[in-house]
PDB file of C-alpha atoms in Angstrom:
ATOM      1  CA  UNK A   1     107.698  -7.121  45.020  1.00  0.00           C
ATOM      2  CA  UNK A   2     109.837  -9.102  42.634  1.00  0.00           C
ATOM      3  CA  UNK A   3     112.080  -7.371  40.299  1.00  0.00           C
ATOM      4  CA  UNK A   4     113.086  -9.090  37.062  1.00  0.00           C
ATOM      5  CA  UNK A   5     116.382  -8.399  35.430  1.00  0.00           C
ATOM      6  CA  UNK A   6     116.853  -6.531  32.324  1.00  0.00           C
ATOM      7  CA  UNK A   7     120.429  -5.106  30.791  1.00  0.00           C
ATOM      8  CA  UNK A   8     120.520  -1.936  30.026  1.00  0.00           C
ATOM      9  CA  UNK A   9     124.409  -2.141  28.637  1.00  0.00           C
ATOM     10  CA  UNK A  10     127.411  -4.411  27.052  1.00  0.00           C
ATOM     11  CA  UNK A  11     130.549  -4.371  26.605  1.00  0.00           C
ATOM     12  CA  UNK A  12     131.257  -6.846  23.680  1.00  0.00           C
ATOM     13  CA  UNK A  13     134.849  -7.805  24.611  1.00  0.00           C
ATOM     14  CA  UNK A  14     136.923  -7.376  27.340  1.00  0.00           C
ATOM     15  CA  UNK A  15     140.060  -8.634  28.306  1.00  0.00           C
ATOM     16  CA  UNK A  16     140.380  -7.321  32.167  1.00  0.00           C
ATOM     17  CA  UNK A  17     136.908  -7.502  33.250  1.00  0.00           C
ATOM     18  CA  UNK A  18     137.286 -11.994  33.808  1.00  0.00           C
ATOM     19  CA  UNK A  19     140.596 -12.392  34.914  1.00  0.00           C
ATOM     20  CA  UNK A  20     142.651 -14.865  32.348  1.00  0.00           C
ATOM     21  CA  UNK A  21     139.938 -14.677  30.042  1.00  0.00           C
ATOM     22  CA  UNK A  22     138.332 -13.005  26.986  1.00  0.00           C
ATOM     23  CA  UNK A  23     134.987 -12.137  28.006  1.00  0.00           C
ATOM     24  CA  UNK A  24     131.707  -9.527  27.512  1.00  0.00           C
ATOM     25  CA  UNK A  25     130.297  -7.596  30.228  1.00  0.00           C
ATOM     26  CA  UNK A  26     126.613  -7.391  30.467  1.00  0.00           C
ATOM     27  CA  UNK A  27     125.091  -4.329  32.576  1.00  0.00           C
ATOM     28  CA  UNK A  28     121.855  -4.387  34.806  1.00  0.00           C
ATOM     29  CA  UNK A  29     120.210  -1.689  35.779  1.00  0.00           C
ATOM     30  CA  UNK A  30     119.603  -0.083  39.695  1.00  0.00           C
ATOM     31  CA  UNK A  31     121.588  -0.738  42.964  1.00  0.00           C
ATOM     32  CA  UNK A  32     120.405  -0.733  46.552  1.00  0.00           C
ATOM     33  CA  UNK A  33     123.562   1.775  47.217  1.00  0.00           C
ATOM     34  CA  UNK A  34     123.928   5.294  46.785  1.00  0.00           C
ATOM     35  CA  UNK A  35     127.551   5.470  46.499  1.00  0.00           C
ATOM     36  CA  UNK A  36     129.233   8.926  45.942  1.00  0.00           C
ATOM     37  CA  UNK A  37     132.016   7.165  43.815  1.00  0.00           C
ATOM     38  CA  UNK A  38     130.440   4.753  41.387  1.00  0.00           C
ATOM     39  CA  UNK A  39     131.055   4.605  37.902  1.00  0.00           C
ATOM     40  CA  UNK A  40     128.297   3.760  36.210  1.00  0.00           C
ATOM     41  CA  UNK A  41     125.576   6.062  38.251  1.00  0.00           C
ATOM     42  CA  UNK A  42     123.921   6.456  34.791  1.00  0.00           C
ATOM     43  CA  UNK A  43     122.557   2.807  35.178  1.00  0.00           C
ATOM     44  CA  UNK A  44     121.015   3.958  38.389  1.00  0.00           C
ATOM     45  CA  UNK A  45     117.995   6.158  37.507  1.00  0.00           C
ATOM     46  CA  UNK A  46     114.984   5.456  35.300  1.00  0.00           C
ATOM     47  CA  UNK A  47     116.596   6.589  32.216  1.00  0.00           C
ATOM     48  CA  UNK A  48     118.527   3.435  31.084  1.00  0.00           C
ATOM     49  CA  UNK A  49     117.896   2.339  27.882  1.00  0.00           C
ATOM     50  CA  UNK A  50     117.614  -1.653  27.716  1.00  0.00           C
ATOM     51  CA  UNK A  51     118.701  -4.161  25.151  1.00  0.00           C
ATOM     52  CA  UNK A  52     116.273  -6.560  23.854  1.00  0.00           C
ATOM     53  CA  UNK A  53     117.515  -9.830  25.570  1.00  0.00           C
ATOM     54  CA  UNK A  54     116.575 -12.048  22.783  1.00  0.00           C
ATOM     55  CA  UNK A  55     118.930  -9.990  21.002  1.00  0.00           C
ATOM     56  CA  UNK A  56     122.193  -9.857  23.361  1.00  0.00           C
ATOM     57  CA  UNK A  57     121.588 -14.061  23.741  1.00  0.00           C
ATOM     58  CA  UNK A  58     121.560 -14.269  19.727  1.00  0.00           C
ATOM     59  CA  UNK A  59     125.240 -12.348  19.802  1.00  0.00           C
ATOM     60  CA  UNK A  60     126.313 -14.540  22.442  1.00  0.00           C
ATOM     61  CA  UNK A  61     125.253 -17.609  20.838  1.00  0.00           C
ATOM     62  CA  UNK A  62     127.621 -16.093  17.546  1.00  0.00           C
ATOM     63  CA  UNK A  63     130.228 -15.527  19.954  1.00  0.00           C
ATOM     64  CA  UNK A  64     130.424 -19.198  21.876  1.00  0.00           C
ATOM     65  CA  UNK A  65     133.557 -20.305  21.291  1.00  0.00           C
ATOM     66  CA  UNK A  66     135.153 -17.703  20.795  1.00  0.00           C
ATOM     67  CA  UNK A  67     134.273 -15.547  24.158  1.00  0.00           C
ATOM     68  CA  UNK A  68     134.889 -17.906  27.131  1.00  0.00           C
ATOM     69  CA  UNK A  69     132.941 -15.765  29.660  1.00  0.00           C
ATOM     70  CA  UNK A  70     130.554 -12.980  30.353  1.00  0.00           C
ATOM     71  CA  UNK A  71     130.964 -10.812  32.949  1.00  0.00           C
ATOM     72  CA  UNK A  72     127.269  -9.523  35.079  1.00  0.00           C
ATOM     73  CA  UNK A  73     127.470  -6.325  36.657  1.00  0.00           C
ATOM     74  CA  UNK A  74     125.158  -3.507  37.623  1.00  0.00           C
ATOM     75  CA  UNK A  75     124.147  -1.746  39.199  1.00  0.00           C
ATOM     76  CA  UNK A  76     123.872  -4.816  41.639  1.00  0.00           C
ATOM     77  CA  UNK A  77     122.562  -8.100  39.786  1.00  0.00           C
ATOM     78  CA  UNK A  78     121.405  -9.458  43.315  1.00  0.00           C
ATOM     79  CA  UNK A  79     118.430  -7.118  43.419  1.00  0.00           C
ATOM     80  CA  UNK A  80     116.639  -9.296  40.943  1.00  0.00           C
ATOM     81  CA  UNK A  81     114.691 -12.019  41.685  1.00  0.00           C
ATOM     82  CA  UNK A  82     115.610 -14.069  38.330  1.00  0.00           C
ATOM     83  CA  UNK A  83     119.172 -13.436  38.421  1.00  0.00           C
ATOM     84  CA  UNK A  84     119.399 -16.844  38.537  1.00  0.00           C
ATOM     85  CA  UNK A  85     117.180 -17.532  35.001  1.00  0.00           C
ATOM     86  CA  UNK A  86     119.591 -14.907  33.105  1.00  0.00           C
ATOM     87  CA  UNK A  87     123.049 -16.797  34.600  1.00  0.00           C
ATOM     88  CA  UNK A  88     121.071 -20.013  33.713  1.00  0.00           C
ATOM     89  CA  UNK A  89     120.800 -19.263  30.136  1.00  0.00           C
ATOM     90  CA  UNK A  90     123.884 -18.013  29.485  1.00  0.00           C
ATOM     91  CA  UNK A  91     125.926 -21.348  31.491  1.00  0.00           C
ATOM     92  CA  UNK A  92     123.598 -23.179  28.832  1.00  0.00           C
ATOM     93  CA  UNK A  93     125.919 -21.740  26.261  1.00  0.00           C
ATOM     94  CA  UNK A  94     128.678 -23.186  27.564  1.00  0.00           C
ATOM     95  CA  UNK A  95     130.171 -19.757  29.216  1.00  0.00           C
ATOM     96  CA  UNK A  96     131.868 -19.043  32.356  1.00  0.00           C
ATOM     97  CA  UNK A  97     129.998 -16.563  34.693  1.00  0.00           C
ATOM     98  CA  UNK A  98     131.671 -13.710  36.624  1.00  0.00           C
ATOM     99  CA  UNK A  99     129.465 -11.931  39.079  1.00  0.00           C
ATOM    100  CA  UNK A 100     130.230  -8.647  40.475  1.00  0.00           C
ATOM    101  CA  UNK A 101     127.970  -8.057  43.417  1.00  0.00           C
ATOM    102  CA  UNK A 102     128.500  -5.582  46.634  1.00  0.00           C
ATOM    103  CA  UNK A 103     127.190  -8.689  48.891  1.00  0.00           C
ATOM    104  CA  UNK A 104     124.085  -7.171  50.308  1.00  0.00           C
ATOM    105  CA  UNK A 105     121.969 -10.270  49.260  1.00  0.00           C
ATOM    106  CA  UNK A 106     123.974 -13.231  50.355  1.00  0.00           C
ATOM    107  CA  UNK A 107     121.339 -15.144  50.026  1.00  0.00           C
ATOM    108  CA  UNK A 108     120.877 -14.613  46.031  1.00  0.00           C
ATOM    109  CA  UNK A 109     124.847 -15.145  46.451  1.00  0.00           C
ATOM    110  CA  UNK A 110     124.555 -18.866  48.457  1.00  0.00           C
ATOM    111  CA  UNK A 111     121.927 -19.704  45.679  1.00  0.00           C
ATOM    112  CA  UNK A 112     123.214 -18.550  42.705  1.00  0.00           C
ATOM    113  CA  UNK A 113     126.450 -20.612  43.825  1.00  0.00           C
ATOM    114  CA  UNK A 114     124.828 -23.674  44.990  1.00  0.00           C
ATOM    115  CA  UNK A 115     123.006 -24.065  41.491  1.00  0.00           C
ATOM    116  CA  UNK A 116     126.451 -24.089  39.839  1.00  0.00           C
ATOM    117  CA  UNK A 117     125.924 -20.561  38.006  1.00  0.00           C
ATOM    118  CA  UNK A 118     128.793 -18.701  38.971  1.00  0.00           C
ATOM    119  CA  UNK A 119     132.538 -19.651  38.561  1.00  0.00           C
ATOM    120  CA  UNK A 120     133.905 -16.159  39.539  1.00  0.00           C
ATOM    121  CA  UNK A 121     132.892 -13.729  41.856  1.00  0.00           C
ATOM    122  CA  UNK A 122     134.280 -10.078  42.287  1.00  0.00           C
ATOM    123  CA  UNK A 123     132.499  -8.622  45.415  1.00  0.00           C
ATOM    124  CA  UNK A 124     133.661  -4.714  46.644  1.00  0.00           C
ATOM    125  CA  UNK A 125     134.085  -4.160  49.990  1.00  0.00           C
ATOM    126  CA  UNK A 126     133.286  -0.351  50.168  1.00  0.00           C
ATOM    127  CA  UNK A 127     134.981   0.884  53.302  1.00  0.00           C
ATOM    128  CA  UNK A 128     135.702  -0.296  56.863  1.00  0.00           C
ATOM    129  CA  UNK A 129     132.667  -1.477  59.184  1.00  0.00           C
ATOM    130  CA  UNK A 130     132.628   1.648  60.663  1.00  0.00           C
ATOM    131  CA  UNK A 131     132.459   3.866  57.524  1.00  0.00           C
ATOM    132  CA  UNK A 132     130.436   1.102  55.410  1.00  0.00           C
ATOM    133  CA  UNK A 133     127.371   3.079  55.702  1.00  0.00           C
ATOM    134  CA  UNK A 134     128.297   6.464  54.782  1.00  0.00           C
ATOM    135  CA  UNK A 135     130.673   5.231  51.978  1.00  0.00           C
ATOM    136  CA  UNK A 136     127.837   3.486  50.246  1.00  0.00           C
ATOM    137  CA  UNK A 137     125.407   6.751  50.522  1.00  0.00           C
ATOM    138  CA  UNK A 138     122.895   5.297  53.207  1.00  0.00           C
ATOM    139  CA  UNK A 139     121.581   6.278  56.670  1.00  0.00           C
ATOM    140  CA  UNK A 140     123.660   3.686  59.332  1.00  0.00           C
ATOM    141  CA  UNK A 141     120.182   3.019  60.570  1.00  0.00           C
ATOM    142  CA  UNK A 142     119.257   1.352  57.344  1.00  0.00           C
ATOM    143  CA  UNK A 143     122.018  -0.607  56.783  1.00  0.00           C
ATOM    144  CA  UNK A 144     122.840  -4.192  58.097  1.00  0.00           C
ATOM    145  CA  UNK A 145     126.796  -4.817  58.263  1.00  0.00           C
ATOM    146  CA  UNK A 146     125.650  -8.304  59.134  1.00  0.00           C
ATOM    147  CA  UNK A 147     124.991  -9.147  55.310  1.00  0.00           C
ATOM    148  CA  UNK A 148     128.091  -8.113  53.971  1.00  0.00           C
ATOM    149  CA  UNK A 149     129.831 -10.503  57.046  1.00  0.00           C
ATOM    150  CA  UNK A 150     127.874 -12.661  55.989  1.00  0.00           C
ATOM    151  CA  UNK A 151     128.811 -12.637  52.138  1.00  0.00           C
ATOM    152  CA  UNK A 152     132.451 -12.433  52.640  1.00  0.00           C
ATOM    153  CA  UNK A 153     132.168 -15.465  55.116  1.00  0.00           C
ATOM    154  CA  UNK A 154     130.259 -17.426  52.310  1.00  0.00           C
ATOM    155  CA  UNK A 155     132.576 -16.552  49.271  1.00  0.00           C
ATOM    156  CA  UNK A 156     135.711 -17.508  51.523  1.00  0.00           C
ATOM    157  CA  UNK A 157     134.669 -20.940  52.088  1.00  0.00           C
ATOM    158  CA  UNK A 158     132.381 -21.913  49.166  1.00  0.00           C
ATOM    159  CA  UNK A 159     134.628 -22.932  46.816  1.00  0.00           C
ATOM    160  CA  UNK A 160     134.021 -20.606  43.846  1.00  0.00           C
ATOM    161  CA  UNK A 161     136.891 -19.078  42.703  1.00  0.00           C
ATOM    162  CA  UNK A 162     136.636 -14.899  43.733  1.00  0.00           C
ATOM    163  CA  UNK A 163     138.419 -12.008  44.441  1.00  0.00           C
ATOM    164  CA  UNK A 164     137.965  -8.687  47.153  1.00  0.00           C
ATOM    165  CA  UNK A 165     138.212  -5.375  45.892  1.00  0.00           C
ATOM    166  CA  UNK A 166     138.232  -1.961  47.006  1.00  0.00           C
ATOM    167  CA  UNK A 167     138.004   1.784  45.577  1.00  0.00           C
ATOM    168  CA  UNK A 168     140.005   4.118  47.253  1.00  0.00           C
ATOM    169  CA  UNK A 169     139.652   7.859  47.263  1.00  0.00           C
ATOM    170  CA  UNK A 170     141.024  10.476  49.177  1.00  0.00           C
ATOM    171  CA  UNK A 171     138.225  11.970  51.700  1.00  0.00           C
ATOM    172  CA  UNK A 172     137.014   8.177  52.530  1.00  0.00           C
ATOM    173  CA  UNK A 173     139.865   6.747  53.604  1.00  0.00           C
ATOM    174  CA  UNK A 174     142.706   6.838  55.988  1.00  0.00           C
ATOM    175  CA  UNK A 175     144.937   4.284  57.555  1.00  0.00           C
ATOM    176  CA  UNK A 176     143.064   3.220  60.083  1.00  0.00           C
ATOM    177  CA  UNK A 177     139.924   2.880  58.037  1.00  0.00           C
ATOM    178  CA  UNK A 178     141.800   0.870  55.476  1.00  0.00           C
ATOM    179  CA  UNK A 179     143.235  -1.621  58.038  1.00  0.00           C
ATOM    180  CA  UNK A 180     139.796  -2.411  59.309  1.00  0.00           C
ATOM    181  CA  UNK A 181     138.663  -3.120  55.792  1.00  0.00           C
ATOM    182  CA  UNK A 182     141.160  -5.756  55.290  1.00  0.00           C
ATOM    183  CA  UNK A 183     140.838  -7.028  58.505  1.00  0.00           C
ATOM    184  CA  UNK A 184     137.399  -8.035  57.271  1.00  0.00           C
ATOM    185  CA  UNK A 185     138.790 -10.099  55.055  1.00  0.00           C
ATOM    186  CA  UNK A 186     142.103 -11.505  56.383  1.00  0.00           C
ATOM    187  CA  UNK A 187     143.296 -14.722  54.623  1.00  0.00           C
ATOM    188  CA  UNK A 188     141.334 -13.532  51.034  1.00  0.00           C
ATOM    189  CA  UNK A 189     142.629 -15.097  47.931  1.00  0.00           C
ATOM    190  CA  UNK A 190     143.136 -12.125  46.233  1.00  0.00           C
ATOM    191  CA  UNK A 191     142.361  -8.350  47.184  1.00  0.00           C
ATOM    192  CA  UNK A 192     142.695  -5.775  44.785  1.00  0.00           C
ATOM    193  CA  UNK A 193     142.802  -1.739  46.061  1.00  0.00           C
ATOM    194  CA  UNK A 194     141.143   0.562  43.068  1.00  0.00           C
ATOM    195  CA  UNK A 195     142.568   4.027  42.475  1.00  0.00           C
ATOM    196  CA  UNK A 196     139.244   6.349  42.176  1.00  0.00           C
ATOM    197  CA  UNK A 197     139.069   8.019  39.173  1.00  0.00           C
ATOM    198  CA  UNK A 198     136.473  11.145  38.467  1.00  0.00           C
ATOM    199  CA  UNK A 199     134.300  10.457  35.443  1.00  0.00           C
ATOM    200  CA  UNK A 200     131.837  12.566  34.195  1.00  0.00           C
ATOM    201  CA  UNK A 201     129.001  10.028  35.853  1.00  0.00           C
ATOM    202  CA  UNK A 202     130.560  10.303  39.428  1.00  0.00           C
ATOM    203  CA  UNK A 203     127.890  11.294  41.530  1.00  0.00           C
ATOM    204  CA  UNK A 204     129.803  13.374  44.010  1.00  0.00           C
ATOM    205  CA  UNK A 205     132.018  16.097  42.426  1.00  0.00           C
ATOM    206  CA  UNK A 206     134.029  16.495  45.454  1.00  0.00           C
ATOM    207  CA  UNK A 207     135.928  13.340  45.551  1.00  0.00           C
ATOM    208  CA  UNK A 208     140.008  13.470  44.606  1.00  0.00           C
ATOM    209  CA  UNK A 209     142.117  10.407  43.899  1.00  0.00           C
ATOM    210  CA  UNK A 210     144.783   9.423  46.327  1.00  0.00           C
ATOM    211  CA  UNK A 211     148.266  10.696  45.782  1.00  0.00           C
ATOM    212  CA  UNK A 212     150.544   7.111  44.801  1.00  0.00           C
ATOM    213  CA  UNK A 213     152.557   7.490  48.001  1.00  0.00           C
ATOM    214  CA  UNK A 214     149.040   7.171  49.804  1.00  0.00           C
ATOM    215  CA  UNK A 215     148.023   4.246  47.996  1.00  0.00           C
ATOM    216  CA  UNK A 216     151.438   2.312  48.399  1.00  0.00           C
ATOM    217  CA  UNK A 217     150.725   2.696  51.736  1.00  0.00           C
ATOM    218  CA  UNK A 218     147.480   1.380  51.858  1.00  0.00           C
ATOM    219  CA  UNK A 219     148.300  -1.866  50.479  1.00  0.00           C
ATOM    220  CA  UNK A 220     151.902  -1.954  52.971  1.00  0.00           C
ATOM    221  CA  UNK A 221     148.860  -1.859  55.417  1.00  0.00           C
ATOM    222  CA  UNK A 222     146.766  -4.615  53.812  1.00  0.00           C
ATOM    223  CA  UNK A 223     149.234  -6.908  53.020  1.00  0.00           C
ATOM    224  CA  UNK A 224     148.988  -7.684  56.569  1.00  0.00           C
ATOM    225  CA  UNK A 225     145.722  -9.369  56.280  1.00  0.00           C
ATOM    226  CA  UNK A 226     145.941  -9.954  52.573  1.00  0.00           C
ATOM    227  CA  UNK A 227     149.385 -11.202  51.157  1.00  0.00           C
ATOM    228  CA  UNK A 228     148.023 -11.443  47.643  1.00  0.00           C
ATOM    229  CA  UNK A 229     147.018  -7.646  47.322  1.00  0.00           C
ATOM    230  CA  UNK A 230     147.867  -5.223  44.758  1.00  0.00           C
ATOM    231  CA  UNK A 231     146.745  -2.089  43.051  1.00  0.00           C
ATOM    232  CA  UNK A 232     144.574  -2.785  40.231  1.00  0.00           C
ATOM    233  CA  UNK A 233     146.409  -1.259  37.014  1.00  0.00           C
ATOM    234  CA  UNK A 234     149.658  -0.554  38.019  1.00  0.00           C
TER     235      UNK A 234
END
């Protein structure tokens, strides 16, 4: 059954969201992960309020010119099956498009890329292979690590400029598990590791964020694979 996008939230300037750019962030709506850590659970359930789209186009249409980008995030943009329409219409107004996506679909990514529709691309990589499944909430006999191979393999080579990033919290991660997440991505542009932070819409309560001794560590560990790593925000 086709889903079609709608945005449920924005952010009407941002100056970290696009990297070397001013920029809004427009949210969508549902994910096909559960995970325990996310931010923006609240977008997740049938609650979500949405914007008029007419509406966030006319204050984007103000802002040309003086925004140079908007940033599409979710939720997980890739679930819908005109993702491609919305990025469409807003490259029409002469904006640069950052994607955030956790690579599940990378066949939404290959075509959203191939029509020219995306000049930035921020995918996560949740965990190691071997903890992928129960970092992002779901059974490992529903999940396919073969997709999210197949999206970093894609946004490596494709041209479009992109970045890795990770969010690290204490009872997920260890060295090991760390290692084998950059190892999934050896030779990345850029990899950023993500201190977690609780929020009042964190779906698990019992998540802690990693001490800094922990997370200097971590990237010691994935600078190995990933020269051009650092810790987002510090």
């Amino acid at each position: 059954m086709a889903l079609y996008i709608k945005i449920c939230g924005i952010q009407k300037l941002t100056l970290l969201d696009y990297p070397e750019h001013t920029a809004c962030t427009l949210f969508v709506p549902g994910c096909n992960f559960k995970c325990p850590f996310c931010h923006n659970s609240e977008l997740l359930g049938g609650d979500a309020e949405f914007y008029d789209e007419n509406e966030i186009f006319a204050f984007l249409e103000k802002r040309a010119g003086v925004l140079e980008g908007v940033c599409v995030t979710g939720g997980e943009p890739t679930v819908y099956s005109d993702l491609d329409r919305l990025l469409r219409r807003i490259k029409d107004l002469g904006y640069l498009v950052k994607l955030d996506t956790n690579g599940y679909d990378p066949d939404s990514l290959v075509r959203s890329v191939g029509e020219g529709l995306v000049d930035y691309i921020a995918m996560d990589i949740k965990n190691s292979p071997e903890r992928y499944a129960e970092t992002i909430g779901l059974p490992q006999r529903n999940f396919d690590m073969g997709r999210i191979s197949k999206s970093v393999d894609f946004i490596m080579s494709c041209g479009t400029d992109y970045e890795f990033r990770t969010t690290v919290s204490t009872e997920l991660f260890d060295e090991k598990s760390i290692e084998n997440a950059a190892r999934m991505i050896a030779g990345a542009k850029r990899y950023f590791l993500q201190r977690f932070v609780m929020r009042d819409t964190v779906p698990s309560r019992t998540l802690t964020s990693p001490p800094n001794a922990v997370l200097s560590r971590y990237l010691d560990i994935v600078r190995r694979y990933v020269p051009n790593a650092s810790i987002r925000g510090e």
